[in-house]
Each structure stands twice: as structure tokens, then as C-alpha cells.
Amino acid sequence: MGALRDTLDLRILDMLQHDALLTADALAQRLPLSASAIARRIRRLRDSGAITGDVAVLSEEIGPFLSAVVQVQMDRHALAAVEALRRRLGASPHVQLFLDVSGAFDLLLLVTVRDMAAFNEFADTMLGSDPVVRRYETSFVKRRRKFSLALPLDIDAG
Amino acid sequence: MGALRDTLDLRILDMLQHDALLTADALAQRLPLSASAIARRIRRLRDSGAITGDVAVLSEEIGPFLSAVVQVQMDRHALAAVEALRRRLGASPHVQLFLDVSGAFDLLLLVTVRDMAAFNEFADTMLGSDPVVRRYETSFVKRRRKFSLALPLDIDAG
DNA sequence: GTTGAAACTTAGTTTCC
DNA sequence: GGAAACTAAGTTTCAAC
């Protein structure tokens, strides 16, 4: 997927990962390239997979929501059972972030639910009842200060 | 911001937070509503702030990248210094996730950089040299299994 | 092979009912 | 809210480099 040809592609990606509604016309005012060339590049970046998709970001105020960071330590015995747990976690709409991490814990989750009752329900059914889960620790999110998918693009280094 | 009027708004939001490029026409095929009514609702949801923005999601393969979860314990003495640290962290393009959390640590960060050298540079300049930071613990991300901004919308409950 | 301008097509917006 | 007219943005074509 070597679809990034030059620093202009990087600059286009960087602007779109902050605002995907920018038109090719608007981008053309900030880049030394015509709108039609920019539109072509955006299409190529999408088709090549450099842009995997576009998502609408919703306000937390449509909530209320309760979020928690859950660190999970697993037993490694049954590989199939581990895979099953992973599938369930990845498929849950309540799991926003799901990472394999190094250190004392194996998994780190960001779980978002409606309220504490829903969190307990989640923890009990997804984690507490699973024999693969040795233990887990929960930190509740007091405030979400930044939550961005934007990757840091070193524009110079292109 | 009571812009959500019914379950149709929720269903529109849920589809757009997974694919913001869906056209009103495409949504109309899945919802009992005409394309023009859907387009009107989408505009209203954007204007009211229920949709705060739209972002392009980039492939990790444009990297390579190194990500780490950093948990930070702070000294609470100098409030102004705490605020300054928060501003710097929030403004950094390397900080994708920045949460205030309950428990033994105060802050949880997801930091994404180019490589280990860049991570050390980040940790030294942003955390190691800051008197507000009492200590921090780093877990490196071995695998990113899910990273989504999508909020769980209970469609029924509208 | 990529650019920029113009023709063309598609999607969003506005008007009217 | 729905349908049609209108406007704006994306796509394709084509000549030039």
C-alpha cells in the first residue's frame, strides 16, 4: 500500500483526518494544487486504503454515558477460548478501544455504557463469567479531555 | 441540546458514526423515510451539535507507528502548572487519548509516535521534566484490535 | 503519468405542497 | 414529511506538459 507519493498526500490526509468535510476546493486554497488534482488524490487515497473510512463524531451530550478503562489479565491456557473472548469484546458496541498491551495486564479496554448498572452488566457477562479472565481492574473516566483517531503525520519527513 | 427527537435520529446517527459517506439516498433504503427528510435531519443533527464533526480514518499502514498507554500520577500542589501540563498534552498531535481517571493514577494517555526514540523524546519533554508529574507507568501497545469513536446508542430506548 | 479546465454526474439544499 | 427544482461538490474527459 505505497499510495503516499509525496508530502502533498500527507498534507491532504492530515487535513481530512481532522475534518473530512473539507471540499477539494477548500483544500486547493491551502495547497499548491488545483481542486481537480486534489479530488483525484483523495479518491486514490481512499481506493488504496490509506483512508480506511470516514466517520461522524457524535457529541457526548447525546448521552449521558459512563466510560471506564478496564485492564485485563488473562489465563493463556485455552487458545480457542481466548479467541472467543476477543471476538466478543471486539464485536461489542460498548468497547470503543481494545488493545493488546505489554506489562502486568494483557488487554486494555475502554468501555462506554449508559450508567453503572450497564457497566456491571457488561463486566459480569463479558469478563466476570469468562474462565480466560484471571482478573481485571477498572478505572472510571472522570473526564474525557481528548479522544481522537488522528495519527501524527510528520509532514516534513514525507 | 435536545436535538434528538426520535429513534429515527438515533438510527441515522448510528449509521453515520460508522460510515459518514453514506448518502441520504442510501439511508433512505434502510429507514422508513424519504431521502430529503433524512438529508434535512442530518443537517439539523450537524447544526445542533449532535454530530460534532466528521473525520477520515487513516490506515496504520501509512506508518509505522508505536503506541503506548501512559498512566500518570500527579502532584496536586500547583494548579496553574497542572493546567499548563494539560494544555500541552491536549495540544500534542502524539496524544490520541487523554482521560482523567479514578484510581491510583490521575491521567491516562494513549500516545502514538513514530518509533521508540520518538517515544523517549515525548516522555522526557512532556512528562519527565514536569514537576507536576510524580510518576508515570508505560504499557506499550502490541496490537490495536479496535479503536473506534462510536458511542453505543440504545436504539430502542430513544 | 500528472496537471488544470471544462463537461458531466451525483449528492445536498431549498422551495412548494 | 415528500417531490421537484436548484445548487454545490465529486468524477471524467481531454489537451498540455
mmCIF file of C-alpha atoms (C1' of nucleotides) in Angstrom:
data_model
loop_
_atom_site.group_PDB
_atom_site.id
_atom_site.type_symbol
_atom_site.label_atom_id
_atom_site.label_comp_id
_atom_site.label_asym_id
_atom_site.label_seq_id
_atom_site.Cartn_x
_atom_site.Cartn_y
_atom_site.Cartn_z
ATOM 1 C CA MET A 1 0.000 0.000 0.000
ATOM 2 C CA GLY A 2 2.570 2.571 -1.018
ATOM 3 C CA ALA A 3 -0.047 5.071 -2.008
ATOM 4 C CA LEU A 4 1.635 8.024 -0.392
ATOM 5 C CA ARG A 5 3.684 9.609 -3.081
ATOM 6 C CA ASP A 6 4.731 12.916 -1.663
ATOM 7 C CA THR A 7 4.263 15.443 1.087
ATOM 8 C CA LEU A 8 1.129 16.792 -0.583
ATOM 9 C CA ASP A 9 -0.627 13.482 0.046
ATOM 10 C CA LEU A 10 0.391 13.704 3.688
ATOM 11 C CA ARG A 11 -0.936 17.234 3.986
ATOM 12 C CA ILE A 12 -4.225 16.200 2.412
ATOM 13 C CA LEU A 13 -4.530 13.252 4.803
ATOM 14 C CA ASP A 14 -3.718 15.417 7.780
ATOM 15 C CA MET A 15 -6.411 17.917 6.934
ATOM 16 C CA LEU A 16 -9.010 15.240 6.205
ATOM 17 C CA GLN A 17 -8.329 13.321 9.415
ATOM 18 C CA HIS A 18 -9.329 16.471 11.272
ATOM 19 C CA ASP A 19 -12.213 17.474 9.017
ATOM 20 C CA ALA A 20 -13.430 15.045 6.408
ATOM 21 C CA LEU A 21 -15.999 17.517 5.092
ATOM 22 C CA LEU A 22 -13.393 19.822 3.632
ATOM 23 C CA THR A 23 -14.046 20.122 -0.080
ATOM 24 C CA ALA A 24 -11.371 19.725 -2.714
ATOM 25 C CA ASP A 25 -11.965 23.405 -3.427
ATOM 26 C CA ALA A 26 -11.240 24.354 0.176
ATOM 27 C CA LEU A 27 -8.095 22.229 0.244
ATOM 28 C CA ALA A 28 -6.943 23.813 -3.003
ATOM 29 C CA GLN A 29 -6.821 27.179 -1.256
ATOM 30 C CA ARG A 30 -4.233 25.864 1.196
ATOM 31 C CA LEU A 31 -2.203 23.686 -1.130
ATOM 32 C CA PRO A 32 -0.348 24.454 -4.346
ATOM 33 C CA LEU A 33 -2.595 22.196 -6.385
ATOM 34 C CA SER A 34 -5.840 22.545 -8.288
ATOM 35 C CA ALA A 35 -9.120 21.302 -6.888
ATOM 36 C CA SER A 36 -9.396 18.608 -9.531
ATOM 37 C CA ALA A 37 -5.914 17.256 -8.798
ATOM 38 C CA ILE A 38 -6.752 17.198 -5.094
ATOM 39 C CA ALA A 39 -10.043 15.418 -5.733
ATOM 40 C CA ARG A 40 -8.173 12.819 -7.760
ATOM 41 C CA ARG A 41 -5.642 12.285 -4.996
ATOM 42 C CA ILE A 42 -8.360 11.923 -2.370
ATOM 43 C CA ARG A 43 -10.074 9.278 -4.467
ATOM 44 C CA ARG A 44 -6.768 7.452 -4.884
ATOM 45 C CA LEU A 45 -6.082 7.658 -1.141
ATOM 46 C CA ARG A 46 -9.489 6.156 -0.426
ATOM 47 C CA ASP A 47 -9.230 3.450 -3.066
ATOM 48 C CA SER A 48 -5.727 2.454 -1.979
ATOM 49 C CA GLY A 49 -6.763 2.091 1.655
ATOM 50 C CA ALA A 50 -4.691 4.929 3.057
ATOM 51 C CA ILE A 51 -8.062 6.336 4.134
ATOM 52 C CA THR A 52 -9.944 3.361 5.539
ATOM 53 C CA GLY A 53 -13.206 5.186 6.092
ATOM 54 C CA ASP A 54 -14.957 8.295 7.287
ATOM 55 C CA VAL A 55 -16.937 8.542 10.489
ATOM 56 C CA ALA A 56 -19.239 11.088 12.062
ATOM 57 C CA VAL A 57 -18.157 12.079 15.570
ATOM 58 C CA LEU A 58 -21.063 12.373 17.968
ATOM 59 C CA SER A 59 -21.340 14.678 20.930
ATOM 60 C CA GLU A 60 -21.124 13.073 24.350
ATOM 61 C CA GLU A 61 -24.087 15.239 25.224
ATOM 62 C CA ILE A 62 -26.408 12.890 23.399
ATOM 63 C CA GLY A 63 -25.700 10.673 26.438
ATOM 64 C CA PRO A 64 -25.307 10.527 29.369
ATOM 65 C CA PHE A 65 -22.557 7.931 29.190
ATOM 66 C CA LEU A 66 -20.244 6.264 31.659
ATOM 67 C CA SER A 67 -16.800 5.211 30.464
ATOM 68 C CA ALA A 68 -14.214 3.014 32.142
ATOM 69 C CA VAL A 69 -10.716 1.813 31.394
ATOM 70 C CA VAL A 70 -10.561 -1.910 32.107
ATOM 71 C CA GLN A 71 -7.218 -3.693 32.295
ATOM 72 C CA VAL A 72 -7.497 -7.449 31.949
ATOM 73 C CA GLN A 73 -5.105 -10.211 32.901
ATOM 74 C CA MET A 74 -5.718 -13.468 31.088
ATOM 75 C CA ASP A 75 -5.005 -17.125 31.553
ATOM 76 C CA ARG A 76 -3.216 -18.395 28.496
ATOM 77 C CA HIS A 77 -4.220 -21.995 28.592
ATOM 78 C CA ALA A 78 -7.094 -22.331 26.175
ATOM 79 C CA LEU A 79 -6.252 -20.540 22.954
ATOM 80 C CA ALA A 80 -9.660 -21.100 21.447
ATOM 81 C CA ALA A 81 -11.331 -19.608 24.495
ATOM 82 C CA VAL A 82 -9.049 -16.568 24.276
ATOM 83 C CA GLU A 83 -10.056 -16.109 20.660
ATOM 84 C CA ALA A 84 -13.711 -16.362 21.581
ATOM 85 C CA LEU A 85 -13.310 -13.688 24.243
ATOM 86 C CA ARG A 86 -11.528 -11.412 21.782
ATOM 87 C CA ARG A 87 -14.302 -11.806 19.272
ATOM 88 C CA ARG A 88 -16.953 -10.978 21.818
ATOM 89 C CA LEU A 89 -15.095 -7.915 23.040
ATOM 90 C CA GLY A 90 -14.339 -6.647 19.567
ATOM 91 C CA ALA A 91 -17.929 -7.113 18.488
ATOM 92 C CA SER A 92 -19.422 -5.285 21.454
ATOM 93 C CA PRO A 93 -20.629 -1.756 20.687
ATOM 94 C CA HIS A 94 -19.657 -0.858 24.244
ATOM 95 C CA VAL A 95 -15.981 -1.488 23.572
ATOM 96 C CA GLN A 96 -14.509 1.598 21.961
ATOM 97 C CA LEU A 97 -10.852 0.740 22.463
ATOM 98 C CA PHE A 98 -9.373 -2.745 22.620
ATOM 99 C CA LEU A 99 -5.600 -3.085 22.831
ATOM 100 C CA ASP A 100 -3.151 -5.883 23.480
ATOM 101 C CA VAL A 101 -0.562 -4.344 25.766
ATOM 102 C CA SER A 102 2.735 -5.198 27.394
ATOM 103 C CA GLY A 103 3.197 -5.264 31.175
ATOM 104 C CA ALA A 104 1.263 -6.700 34.080
ATOM 105 C CA PHE A 105 -2.021 -6.792 32.150
ATOM 106 C CA ASP A 106 -2.687 -8.283 28.745
ATOM 107 C CA LEU A 107 -5.647 -6.311 27.469
ATOM 108 C CA LEU A 108 -6.746 -2.752 27.869
ATOM 109 C CA LEU A 109 -10.330 -1.776 27.115
ATOM 110 C CA LEU A 110 -12.189 1.480 27.008
ATOM 111 C CA VAL A 111 -15.773 0.577 27.751
ATOM 112 C CA THR A 112 -18.622 3.038 27.333
ATOM 113 C CA VAL A 113 -22.090 2.320 28.631
ATOM 114 C CA ARG A 114 -25.162 4.173 29.770
ATOM 115 C CA ASP A 115 -24.726 4.001 33.518
ATOM 116 C CA MET A 116 -23.214 1.992 36.356
ATOM 117 C CA ALA A 117 -25.850 -0.698 36.130
ATOM 118 C CA ALA A 118 -24.962 -1.240 32.486
ATOM 119 C CA PHE A 119 -21.294 -1.342 33.371
ATOM 120 C CA ASN A 120 -21.857 -4.038 35.954
ATOM 121 C CA GLU A 121 -23.886 -5.971 33.434
ATOM 122 C CA PHE A 122 -21.060 -5.662 30.918
ATOM 123 C CA ALA A 123 -18.365 -6.665 33.398
ATOM 124 C CA ASP A 124 -20.334 -9.628 34.688
ATOM 125 C CA THR A 125 -21.304 -11.073 31.337
ATOM 126 C CA MET A 126 -18.157 -10.268 29.346
ATOM 127 C CA LEU A 127 -15.411 -10.631 31.932
ATOM 128 C CA GLY A 128 -16.529 -11.969 35.275
ATOM 129 C CA SER A 129 -18.027 -15.126 33.867
ATOM 130 C CA ASP A 130 -15.179 -15.902 31.467
ATOM 131 C CA PRO A 131 -12.677 -18.536 32.681
ATOM 132 C CA VAL A 132 -9.983 -16.988 30.481
ATOM 133 C CA VAL A 133 -10.090 -13.786 32.541
ATOM 134 C CA ARG A 134 -7.845 -14.175 35.581
ATOM 135 C CA ARG A 135 -8.543 -10.712 36.959
ATOM 136 C CA TYR A 136 -9.359 -7.211 35.830
ATOM 137 C CA GLU A 137 -9.025 -3.714 37.218
ATOM 138 C CA THR A 138 -11.332 -0.848 36.433
ATOM 139 C CA SER A 139 -10.649 2.891 36.403
ATOM 140 C CA PHE A 140 -13.618 5.084 35.726
ATOM 141 C CA VAL A 141 -13.285 8.010 33.375
ATOM 142 C CA LYS A 142 -13.902 11.243 35.211
ATOM 143 C CA ARG A 143 -13.386 13.438 32.209
ATOM 144 C CA ARG A 144 -12.649 12.850 28.548
ATOM 145 C CA ARG A 145 -10.193 15.558 27.558
ATOM 146 C CA LYS A 146 -9.198 14.279 24.152
ATOM 147 C CA PHE A 147 -10.359 11.353 22.058
ATOM 148 C CA SER A 148 -9.007 11.435 18.570
ATOM 149 C CA LEU A 149 -8.216 8.909 15.875
ATOM 150 C CA ALA A 150 -5.775 11.302 14.227
ATOM 151 C CA LEU A 151 -2.363 9.814 13.593
ATOM 152 C CA PRO A 152 0.660 12.085 13.924
ATOM 153 C CA LEU A 153 1.936 12.698 10.403
ATOM 154 C CA ASP A 154 5.393 14.147 10.136
ATOM 155 C CA ILE A 155 4.731 16.332 7.156
ATOM 156 C CA ASP A 156 8.377 17.158 6.552
ATOM 157 C CA ALA A 157 9.568 13.576 6.519
ATOM 158 C CA GLY A 158 7.153 12.546 3.726
ATOM 159 C CA MET B 1 -29.026 20.239 23.016
ATOM 160 C CA GLY B 2 -32.149 18.175 22.804
ATOM 161 C CA ALA B 3 -31.836 17.676 19.090
ATOM 162 C CA LEU B 4 -32.686 14.002 19.154
ATOM 163 C CA ARG B 5 -36.359 13.817 18.532
ATOM 164 C CA ASP B 6 -36.995 10.169 17.961
ATOM 165 C CA THR B 7 -35.499 6.776 17.292
ATOM 166 C CA LEU B 8 -35.002 7.630 13.616
ATOM 167 C CA ASP B 9 -32.475 10.284 14.579
ATOM 168 C CA LEU B 10 -30.653 7.689 16.639
ATOM 169 C CA ARG B 11 -30.603 5.236 13.774
ATOM 170 C CA ILE B 12 -29.264 7.898 11.422
ATOM 171 C CA LEU B 13 -26.534 8.827 13.909
ATOM 172 C CA ASP B 14 -25.601 5.213 14.415
ATOM 173 C CA MET B 15 -25.158 4.610 10.721
ATOM 174 C CA LEU B 16 -23.203 7.816 10.184
ATOM 175 C CA GLN B 17 -20.846 7.181 13.082
ATOM 176 C CA HIS B 18 -19.814 4.008 11.293
ATOM 177 C CA ASP B 19 -19.795 5.416 7.772
ATOM 178 C CA ALA B 20 -20.131 9.132 7.279
ATOM 179 C CA LEU B 21 -20.095 8.806 3.492
ATOM 180 C CA LEU B 22 -23.485 7.134 3.385
ATOM 181 C CA THR B 23 -25.751 9.245 1.243
ATOM 182 C CA ALA B 24 -29.217 10.301 2.258
ATOM 183 C CA ASP B 25 -30.402 8.114 -0.579
ATOM 184 C CA ALA B 26 -28.612 5.064 0.849
ATOM 185 C CA LEU B 27 -30.007 5.737 4.320
ATOM 186 C CA ALA B 28 -33.490 6.088 2.871
ATOM 187 C CA GLN B 29 -33.315 2.485 1.702
ATOM 188 C CA ARG B 30 -32.904 1.299 5.282
ATOM 189 C CA LEU B 31 -35.221 3.707 7.030
ATOM 190 C CA PRO B 32 -38.897 4.444 6.580
ATOM 191 C CA LEU B 33 -38.202 7.996 5.498
ATOM 192 C CA SER B 34 -37.564 9.795 2.229
ATOM 193 C CA ALA B 35 -34.068 10.897 1.231
ATOM 194 C CA SER B 36 -34.989 14.559 1.524
ATOM 195 C CA ALA B 37 -36.333 14.122 5.042
ATOM 196 C CA ILE B 38 -33.169 12.269 6.011
ATOM 197 C CA ALA B 39 -30.972 14.961 4.492
ATOM 198 C CA ARG B 40 -32.869 17.556 6.499
ATOM 199 C CA ARG B 41 -32.394 15.579 9.705
ATOM 200 C CA ILE B 42 -28.685 15.138 9.075
ATOM 201 C CA ARG B 43 -28.298 18.882 8.572
ATOM 202 C CA ARG B 44 -30.202 19.516 11.788
ATOM 203 C CA LEU B 45 -28.062 16.977 13.683
ATOM 204 C CA ARG B 46 -24.921 18.712 12.456
ATOM 205 C CA ASP B 47 -26.157 22.227 13.170
ATOM 206 C CA SER B 48 -27.389 21.310 16.644
ATOM 207 C CA GLY B 49 -24.050 19.785 17.595
ATOM 208 C CA ALA B 50 -25.243 16.190 17.965
ATOM 209 C CA ILE B 51 -22.697 15.490 15.209
ATOM 210 C CA THR B 52 -19.621 17.476 16.201
ATOM 211 C CA GLY B 53 -17.653 16.722 13.076
ATOM 212 C CA ASP B 54 -16.557 14.180 10.536
ATOM 213 C CA VAL B 55 -13.104 12.683 10.310
ATOM 214 C CA ALA B 56 -11.234 10.499 7.859
ATOM 215 C CA VAL B 57 -9.786 7.388 9.469
ATOM 216 C CA LEU B 58 -6.293 6.600 8.233
ATOM 217 C CA SER B 59 -4.712 3.193 7.909
ATOM 218 C CA GLU B 60 -1.996 2.344 10.404
ATOM 219 C CA GLU B 61 -0.080 1.055 7.423
ATOM 220 C CA ILE B 62 0.845 4.563 6.428
ATOM 221 C CA GLY B 63 3.137 4.275 9.472
ATOM 222 C CA PRO B 64 4.992 2.547 11.041
ATOM 223 C CA PHE B 65 3.795 3.804 14.411
ATOM 224 C CA LEU B 66 4.490 2.933 18.020
ATOM 225 C CA SER B 67 1.706 3.434 20.566
ATOM 226 C CA ALA B 68 1.818 3.348 24.342
ATOM 227 C CA VAL B 69 -0.646 3.691 27.187
ATOM 228 C CA VAL B 70 0.831 6.023 29.775
ATOM 229 C CA GLN B 71 -0.699 6.290 33.229
ATOM 230 C CA VAL B 72 0.317 9.408 35.104
ATOM 231 C CA GLN B 73 0.219 10.243 38.786
ATOM 232 C CA MET B 74 0.303 13.949 39.530
ATOM 233 C CA ASP B 75 1.226 16.234 42.364
ATOM 234 C CA ARG B 76 -1.693 18.470 43.094
ATOM 235 C CA HIS B 77 0.069 21.438 44.542
ATOM 236 C CA ALA B 78 0.372 23.935 41.727
ATOM 237 C CA LEU B 79 -2.955 24.231 39.954
ATOM 238 C CA ALA B 80 -1.595 26.535 37.277
ATOM 239 C CA ALA B 81 1.172 24.077 36.485
ATOM 240 C CA VAL B 82 -1.359 21.270 36.216
ATOM 241 C CA GLU B 83 -3.353 23.327 33.761
ATOM 242 C CA ALA B 84 -0.234 24.029 31.723
ATOM 243 C CA LEU B 85 0.567 20.330 31.532
ATOM 244 C CA ARG B 86 -2.971 19.545 30.440
ATOM 245 C CA ARG B 87 -2.785 22.124 27.701
ATOM 246 C CA ARG B 88 0.477 20.777 26.395
ATOM 247 C CA LEU B 89 -0.780 17.197 26.410
ATOM 248 C CA GLY B 90 -4.050 18.085 24.766
ATOM 249 C CA ALA B 91 -2.317 20.100 22.088
ATOM 250 C CA SER B 92 0.190 17.406 21.193
ATOM 251 C CA PRO B 93 -0.574 15.550 17.963
ATOM 252 C CA HIS B 94 1.003 12.496 19.557
ATOM 253 C CA VAL B 95 -1.699 12.311 22.225
ATOM 254 C CA GLN B 96 -4.688 10.489 20.794
ATOM 255 C CA LEU B 97 -6.467 9.786 24.048
ATOM 256 C CA PHE B 98 -6.316 11.889 27.190
ATOM 257 C CA LEU B 99 -8.535 10.925 30.123
ATOM 258 C CA ASP B 100 -8.878 11.943 33.736
ATOM 259 C CA VAL B 101 -9.417 8.691 35.589
ATOM 260 C CA SER B 102 -10.203 7.426 39.059
ATOM 261 C CA GLY B 103 -7.861 5.147 40.955
ATOM 262 C CA ALA B 104 -4.149 5.068 41.650
ATOM 263 C CA PHE B 105 -3.314 7.218 38.618
ATOM 264 C CA ASP B 106 -4.815 10.540 37.643
ATOM 265 C CA LEU B 107 -4.346 10.644 33.895
ATOM 266 C CA LEU B 108 -4.381 8.038 31.197
ATOM 267 C CA LEU B 109 -2.847 8.798 27.804
ATOM 268 C CA LEU B 110 -2.637 6.930 24.558
ATOM 269 C CA VAL B 111 0.486 8.220 22.882
ATOM 270 C CA THR B 112 1.356 7.439 19.271
ATOM 271 C CA VAL B 113 4.730 8.232 17.804
ATOM 272 C CA ARG B 114 6.991 7.062 15.026
ATOM 273 C CA ASP B 115 9.374 4.854 16.992
ATOM 274 C CA MET B 116 10.938 4.263 20.381
ATOM 275 C CA ALA B 117 13.301 7.188 20.040
ATOM 276 C CA ALA B 118 10.344 9.481 19.480
ATOM 277 C CA PHE B 119 8.580 7.986 22.462
ATOM 278 C CA ASN B 120 11.539 8.652 24.722
ATOM 279 C CA GLU B 121 11.671 12.192 23.414
ATOM 280 C CA PHE B 122 7.964 12.605 24.157
ATOM 281 C CA ALA B 123 8.222 11.128 27.654
ATOM 282 C CA ASP B 124 11.279 13.180 28.554
ATOM 283 C CA THR B 125 9.997 16.526 27.347
ATOM 284 C CA MET B 126 6.320 16.163 28.250
ATOM 285 C CA LEU B 127 6.414 14.127 31.442
ATOM 286 C CA GLY B 128 9.895 13.506 32.828
ATOM 287 C CA SER B 129 10.791 17.152 33.050
ATOM 288 C CA ASP B 130 7.486 18.311 34.513
ATOM 289 C CA PRO B 131 7.443 18.869 38.301
ATOM 290 C CA VAL B 132 3.695 18.200 38.366
ATOM 291 C CA VAL B 133 4.269 14.606 37.261
ATOM 292 C CA ARG B 134 5.027 12.468 40.295
ATOM 293 C CA ARG B 135 5.442 9.260 38.339
ATOM 294 C CA TYR B 136 4.174 7.508 35.263
ATOM 295 C CA GLU B 137 3.906 3.944 34.000
ATOM 296 C CA THR B 138 4.046 2.907 30.388
ATOM 297 C CA SER B 139 2.486 -0.089 28.651
ATOM 298 C CA PHE B 140 3.317 -0.489 25.016
ATOM 299 C CA VAL B 141 0.609 -1.406 22.568
ATOM 300 C CA LYS B 142 1.363 -4.744 20.997
ATOM 301 C CA ARG B 143 -1.714 -4.808 18.833
ATOM 302 C CA ARG B 144 -4.569 -2.442 18.183
ATOM 303 C CA ARG B 145 -7.650 -4.601 17.908
ATOM 304 C CA LYS B 146 -10.295 -1.926 17.956
ATOM 305 C CA PHE B 147 -10.153 1.844 18.002
ATOM 306 C CA SER B 148 -13.485 3.455 17.463
ATOM 307 C CA LEU B 149 -15.154 6.706 18.387
ATOM 308 C CA ALA B 150 -18.578 5.152 18.021
ATOM 309 C CA LEU B 151 -20.818 5.652 21.023
ATOM 310 C CA PRO B 152 -23.236 2.870 21.959
ATOM 311 C CA LEU B 153 -26.697 4.085 21.039
ATOM 312 C CA ASP B 154 -29.545 2.151 22.502
ATOM 313 C CA ILE B 155 -31.825 2.408 19.540
ATOM 314 C CA ASP B 156 -34.871 1.091 21.356
ATOM 315 C CA ALA B 157 -34.655 3.451 24.276
ATOM 316 C CA GLY B 158 -34.668 6.595 22.060
ATOM 317 C "C1'" DG C 1 1.878 9.709 -15.527
ATOM 318 C "C1'" DT C 2 0.111 14.007 -13.555
ATOM 319 C "C1'" DT C 3 -1.849 18.541 -14.039
ATOM 320 C "C1'" DG C 4 -5.727 22.009 -14.778
ATOM 321 C "C1'" DA C 5 -10.023 23.358 -17.007
ATOM 322 C "C1'" DA C 6 -14.417 22.152 -18.616
ATOM 323 C "C1'" DA C 7 -18.184 18.929 -19.253
ATOM 324 C "C1'" DC C 8 -20.776 15.724 -16.750
ATOM 325 C "C1'" DT C 9 -22.873 13.323 -12.902
ATOM 326 C "C1'" DT C 10 -24.209 12.788 -8.290
ATOM 327 C "C1'" DA C 11 -25.473 14.380 -3.795
ATOM 328 C "C1'" DG C 12 -27.102 18.110 -0.795
ATOM 329 C "C1'" DT C 13 -30.258 22.169 -0.277
ATOM 330 C "C1'" DT C 14 -34.375 24.797 -0.930
ATOM 331 C "C1'" DT C 15 -38.972 25.543 -2.318
ATOM 332 C "C1'" DC C 16 -43.528 24.226 -2.660
ATOM 333 C "C1'" DC C 17 -47.289 21.455 -1.479
ATOM 334 C "C1'" DG D 1 -42.738 14.826 5.539
ATOM 335 C "C1'" DG D 2 -42.249 14.081 0.224
ATOM 336 C "C1'" DA D 3 -41.243 15.525 -4.595
ATOM 337 C "C1'" DA D 4 -39.150 18.516 -7.713
ATOM 338 C "C1'" DA D 5 -36.163 22.407 -8.848
ATOM 339 C "C1'" DC D 6 -31.813 24.210 -7.730
ATOM 340 C "C1'" DT D 7 -27.021 24.439 -6.194
ATOM 341 C "C1'" DA D 8 -22.705 22.614 -4.936
ATOM 342 C "C1'" DA D 9 -19.286 19.042 -4.949
ATOM 343 C "C1'" DG D 10 -17.183 14.965 -6.974
ATOM 344 C "C1'" DT D 11 -15.922 12.493 -11.370
ATOM 345 C "C1'" DT D 12 -14.441 12.082 -16.036
ATOM 346 C "C1'" DT D 13 -12.554 13.671 -20.229
ATOM 347 C "C1'" DC D 14 -9.116 15.843 -22.730
ATOM 348 C "C1'" DA D 15 -5.323 18.730 -24.087
ATOM 349 C "C1'" DA D 16 -0.723 20.003 -22.443
ATOM 350 C "C1'" DC D 17 3.389 19.285 -20.041
#
